[in-house]
mmCIF file of C-alpha atoms in Angstrom:
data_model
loop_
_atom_site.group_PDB
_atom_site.id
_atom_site.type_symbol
_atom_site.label_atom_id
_atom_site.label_comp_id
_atom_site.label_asym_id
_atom_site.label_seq_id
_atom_site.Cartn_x
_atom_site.Cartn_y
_atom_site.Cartn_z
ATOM 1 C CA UNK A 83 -16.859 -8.594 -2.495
ATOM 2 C CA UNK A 84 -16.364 -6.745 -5.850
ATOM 3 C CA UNK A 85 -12.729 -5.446 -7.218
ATOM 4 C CA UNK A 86 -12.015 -3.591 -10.713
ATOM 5 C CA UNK A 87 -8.700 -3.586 -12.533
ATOM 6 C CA UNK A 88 -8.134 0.061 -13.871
ATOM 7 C CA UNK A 89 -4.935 0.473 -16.322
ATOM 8 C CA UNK A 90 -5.107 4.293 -17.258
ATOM 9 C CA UNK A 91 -8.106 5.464 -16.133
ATOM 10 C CA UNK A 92 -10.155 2.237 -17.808
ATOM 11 C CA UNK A 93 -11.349 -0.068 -16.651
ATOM 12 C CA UNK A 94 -10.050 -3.663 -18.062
ATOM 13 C CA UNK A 95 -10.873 -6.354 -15.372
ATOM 14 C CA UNK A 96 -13.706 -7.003 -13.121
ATOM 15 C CA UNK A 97 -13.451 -9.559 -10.404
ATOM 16 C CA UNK A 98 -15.977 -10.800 -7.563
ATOM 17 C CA UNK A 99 -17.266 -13.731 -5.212
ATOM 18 C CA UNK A 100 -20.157 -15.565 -7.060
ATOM 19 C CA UNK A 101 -23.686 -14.226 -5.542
ATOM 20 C CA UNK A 102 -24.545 -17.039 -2.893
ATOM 21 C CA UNK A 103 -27.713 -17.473 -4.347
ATOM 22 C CA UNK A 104 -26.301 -18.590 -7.737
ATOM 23 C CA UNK A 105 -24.432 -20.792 -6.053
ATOM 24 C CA UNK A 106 -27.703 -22.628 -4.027
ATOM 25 C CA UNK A 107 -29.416 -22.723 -7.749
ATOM 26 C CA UNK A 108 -26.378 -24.684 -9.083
ATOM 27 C CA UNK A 109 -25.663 -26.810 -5.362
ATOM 28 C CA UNK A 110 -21.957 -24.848 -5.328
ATOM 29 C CA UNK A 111 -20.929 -25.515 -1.884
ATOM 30 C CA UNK A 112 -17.854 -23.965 -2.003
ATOM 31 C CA UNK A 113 -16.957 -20.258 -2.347
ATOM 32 C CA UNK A 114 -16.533 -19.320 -6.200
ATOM 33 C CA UNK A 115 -14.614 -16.567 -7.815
ATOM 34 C CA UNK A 116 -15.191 -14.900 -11.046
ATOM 35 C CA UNK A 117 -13.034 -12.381 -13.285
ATOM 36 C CA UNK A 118 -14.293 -10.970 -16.593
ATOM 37 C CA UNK A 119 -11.386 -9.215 -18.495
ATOM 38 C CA UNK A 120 -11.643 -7.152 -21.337
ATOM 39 C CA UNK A 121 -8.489 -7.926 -23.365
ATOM 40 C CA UNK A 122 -8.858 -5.560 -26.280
ATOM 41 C CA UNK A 123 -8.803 -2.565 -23.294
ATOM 42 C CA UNK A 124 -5.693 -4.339 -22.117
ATOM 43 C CA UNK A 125 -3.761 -4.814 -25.442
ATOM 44 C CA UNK A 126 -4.242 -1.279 -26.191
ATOM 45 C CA UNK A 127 -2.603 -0.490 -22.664
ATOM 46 C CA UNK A 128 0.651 -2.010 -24.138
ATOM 47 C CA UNK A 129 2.636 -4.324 -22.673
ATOM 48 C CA UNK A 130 5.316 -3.111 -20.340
ATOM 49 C CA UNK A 131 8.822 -4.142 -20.026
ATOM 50 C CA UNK A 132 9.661 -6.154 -16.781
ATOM 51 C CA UNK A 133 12.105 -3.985 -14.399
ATOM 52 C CA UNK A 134 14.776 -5.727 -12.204
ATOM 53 C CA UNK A 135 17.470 -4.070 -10.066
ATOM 54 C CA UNK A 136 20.035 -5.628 -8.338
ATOM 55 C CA UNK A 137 19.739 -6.991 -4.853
ATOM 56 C CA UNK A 138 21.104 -4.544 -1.788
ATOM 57 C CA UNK A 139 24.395 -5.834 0.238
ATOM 58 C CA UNK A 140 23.474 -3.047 2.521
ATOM 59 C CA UNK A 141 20.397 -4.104 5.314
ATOM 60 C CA UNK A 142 16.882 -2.660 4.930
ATOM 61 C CA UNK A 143 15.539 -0.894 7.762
ATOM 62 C CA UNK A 144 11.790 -0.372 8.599
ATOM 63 C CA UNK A 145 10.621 2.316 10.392
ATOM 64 C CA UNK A 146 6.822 2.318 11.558
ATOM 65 C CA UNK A 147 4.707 5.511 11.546
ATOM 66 C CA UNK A 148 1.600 5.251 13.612
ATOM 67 C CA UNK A 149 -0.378 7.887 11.998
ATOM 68 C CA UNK A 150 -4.304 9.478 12.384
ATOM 69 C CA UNK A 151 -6.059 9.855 9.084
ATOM 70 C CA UNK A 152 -9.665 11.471 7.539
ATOM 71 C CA UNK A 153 -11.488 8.851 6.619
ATOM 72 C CA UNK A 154 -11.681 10.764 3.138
ATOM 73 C CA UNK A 155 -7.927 9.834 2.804
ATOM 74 C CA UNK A 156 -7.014 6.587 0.608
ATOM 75 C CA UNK A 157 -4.107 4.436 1.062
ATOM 76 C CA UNK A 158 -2.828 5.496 -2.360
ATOM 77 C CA UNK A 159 -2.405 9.228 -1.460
ATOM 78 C CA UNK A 160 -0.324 8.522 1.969
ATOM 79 C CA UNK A 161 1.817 5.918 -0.243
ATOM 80 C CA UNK A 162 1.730 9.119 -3.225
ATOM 81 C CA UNK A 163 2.799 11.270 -0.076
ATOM 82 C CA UNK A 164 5.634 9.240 1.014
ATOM 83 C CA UNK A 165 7.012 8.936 -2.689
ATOM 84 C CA UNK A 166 7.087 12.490 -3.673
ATOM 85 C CA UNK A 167 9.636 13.204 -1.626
ATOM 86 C CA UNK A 168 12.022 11.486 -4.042
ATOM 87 C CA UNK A 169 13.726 9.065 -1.365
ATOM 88 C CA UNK A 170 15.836 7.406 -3.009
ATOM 89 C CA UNK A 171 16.218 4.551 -0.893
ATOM 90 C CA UNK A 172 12.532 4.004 -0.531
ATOM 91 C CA UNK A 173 12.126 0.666 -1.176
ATOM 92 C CA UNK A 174 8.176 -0.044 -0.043
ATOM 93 C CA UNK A 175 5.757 2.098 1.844
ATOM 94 C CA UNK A 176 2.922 -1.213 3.131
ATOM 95 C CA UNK A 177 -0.290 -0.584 5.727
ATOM 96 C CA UNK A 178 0.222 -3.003 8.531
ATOM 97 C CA UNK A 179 -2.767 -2.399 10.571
ATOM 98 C CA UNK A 180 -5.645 0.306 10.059
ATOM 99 C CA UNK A 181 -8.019 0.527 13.348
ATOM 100 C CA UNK A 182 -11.352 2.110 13.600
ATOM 101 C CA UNK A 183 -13.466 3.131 17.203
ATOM 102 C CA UNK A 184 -12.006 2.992 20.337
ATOM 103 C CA UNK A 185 -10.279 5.976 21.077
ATOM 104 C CA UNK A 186 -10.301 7.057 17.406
ATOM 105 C CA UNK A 187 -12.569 9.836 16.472
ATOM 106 C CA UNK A 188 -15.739 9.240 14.644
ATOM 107 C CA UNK A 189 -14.673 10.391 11.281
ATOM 108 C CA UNK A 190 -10.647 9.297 10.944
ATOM 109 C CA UNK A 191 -9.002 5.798 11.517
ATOM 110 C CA UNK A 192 -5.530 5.011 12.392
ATOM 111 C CA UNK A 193 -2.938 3.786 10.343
ATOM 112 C CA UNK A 194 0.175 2.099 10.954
ATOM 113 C CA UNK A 195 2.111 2.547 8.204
ATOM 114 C CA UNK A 196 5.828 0.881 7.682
ATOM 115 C CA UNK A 197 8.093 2.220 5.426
ATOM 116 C CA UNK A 198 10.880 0.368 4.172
ATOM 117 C CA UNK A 199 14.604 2.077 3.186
ATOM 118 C CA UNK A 200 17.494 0.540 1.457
ATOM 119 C CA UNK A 201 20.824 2.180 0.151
ATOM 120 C CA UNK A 202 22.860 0.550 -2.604
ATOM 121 C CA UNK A 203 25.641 1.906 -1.500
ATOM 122 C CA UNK A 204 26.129 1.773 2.354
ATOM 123 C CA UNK A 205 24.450 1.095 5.523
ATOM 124 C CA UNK A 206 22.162 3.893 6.619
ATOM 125 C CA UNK A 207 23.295 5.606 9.581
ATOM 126 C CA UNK A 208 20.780 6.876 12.007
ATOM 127 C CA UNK A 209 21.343 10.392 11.378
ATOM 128 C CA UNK A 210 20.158 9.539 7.461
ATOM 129 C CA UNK A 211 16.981 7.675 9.217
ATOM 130 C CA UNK A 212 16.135 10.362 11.515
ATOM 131 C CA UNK A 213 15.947 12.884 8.341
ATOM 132 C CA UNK A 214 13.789 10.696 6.329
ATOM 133 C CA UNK A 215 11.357 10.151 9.009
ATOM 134 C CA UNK A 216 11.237 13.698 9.860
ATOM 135 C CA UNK A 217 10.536 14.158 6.155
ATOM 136 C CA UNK A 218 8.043 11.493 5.806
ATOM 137 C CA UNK A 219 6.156 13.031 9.187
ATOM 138 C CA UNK A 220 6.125 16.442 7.542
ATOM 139 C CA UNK A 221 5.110 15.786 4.187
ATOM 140 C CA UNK A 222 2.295 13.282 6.035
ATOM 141 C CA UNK A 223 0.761 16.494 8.342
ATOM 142 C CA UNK A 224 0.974 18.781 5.275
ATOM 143 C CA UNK A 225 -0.674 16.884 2.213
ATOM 144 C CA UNK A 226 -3.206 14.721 4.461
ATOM 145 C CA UNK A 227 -3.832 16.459 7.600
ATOM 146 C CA UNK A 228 -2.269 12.901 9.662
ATOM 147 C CA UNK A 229 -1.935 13.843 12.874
ATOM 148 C CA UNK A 230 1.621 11.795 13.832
ATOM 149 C CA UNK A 231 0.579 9.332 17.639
ATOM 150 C CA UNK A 232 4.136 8.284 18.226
ATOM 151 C CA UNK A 233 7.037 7.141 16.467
ATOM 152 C CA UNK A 234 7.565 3.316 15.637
ATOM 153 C CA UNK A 235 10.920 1.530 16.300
ATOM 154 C CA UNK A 236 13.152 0.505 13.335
ATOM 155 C CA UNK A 237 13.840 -2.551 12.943
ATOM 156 C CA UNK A 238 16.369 -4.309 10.448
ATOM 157 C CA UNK A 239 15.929 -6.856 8.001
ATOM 158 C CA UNK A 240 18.191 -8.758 5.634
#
């Protein structure tokens, strides 16, 4: 398995599993991992200031979408989807399970998808919930072509 850092549109980090036969030639016998950065690409990123916010009083509540995707459609643009609607209690939007076959069409996979809310302010009422999810459905359908399977319970979490 390969990855690539990319700040920017550059890439400044390359990471990957040492080729099993490099590891016979030098008797390795356990699984190695290698990173090659490229810190002059990385300085000139600039560093960024650490962000902190307070923590919530208020409980987060998670409400689980189990959505059908294109295959063509990347995690990043059903988080990007999600975000744009300028929630501002969104705290995380996090795959939980993404299933392929079965009863899922040749060409898609499923997606459960769990969003995460949190006021600062107050507990959110169920009538607040309701709206968001309704939102998040809609904006799903109409960016990404998701077809929306059925509606995940809530759950709280402190």
């Amino acid at each position: 398995g390969r990855a690539r850092m990319v700040v920017e549109g550059k890439t400044v980090a390359c990471l990957g599993q040492l080729h099993g036969e490099f590891a016979e030639r030098w008797k390795i016998r356990r699984p190695v991992f290698l990173a090659e950065v490229n810190l002059e690409a990385l300085y000139a990123a600039g560093l960024r200031l650490p962000q902190a916010q307070p923590l919530s009083r208020f409980p987060a509540v998670e409400r689980d979408f189990s959505v059908m995707l294109p295959e063509t459609v990347w995690f990043a643009a059903v988080r990007d989807a999600v975000g744009s609607l300028g929630i501002p209690e969104l705290v995380a939007v996090t795959p939980v399970e993404i299933f392929r076959g079965g009863p899922v069409p040749p060409g898609s996979y499923s997606l459960l998808l769990r969003v995460t809310l949190q006021s600062h302010q107050t507990t959110l009422t169920e009538e607040q919930l309701a709206a968001y999810s309704a939102r998040i459905m809609e904006s799903l359908q109409r960016k990404l072509g998701a077809q929306i399977r059925i509606g995940g319970e809530g759950r709280g979490t402190q």
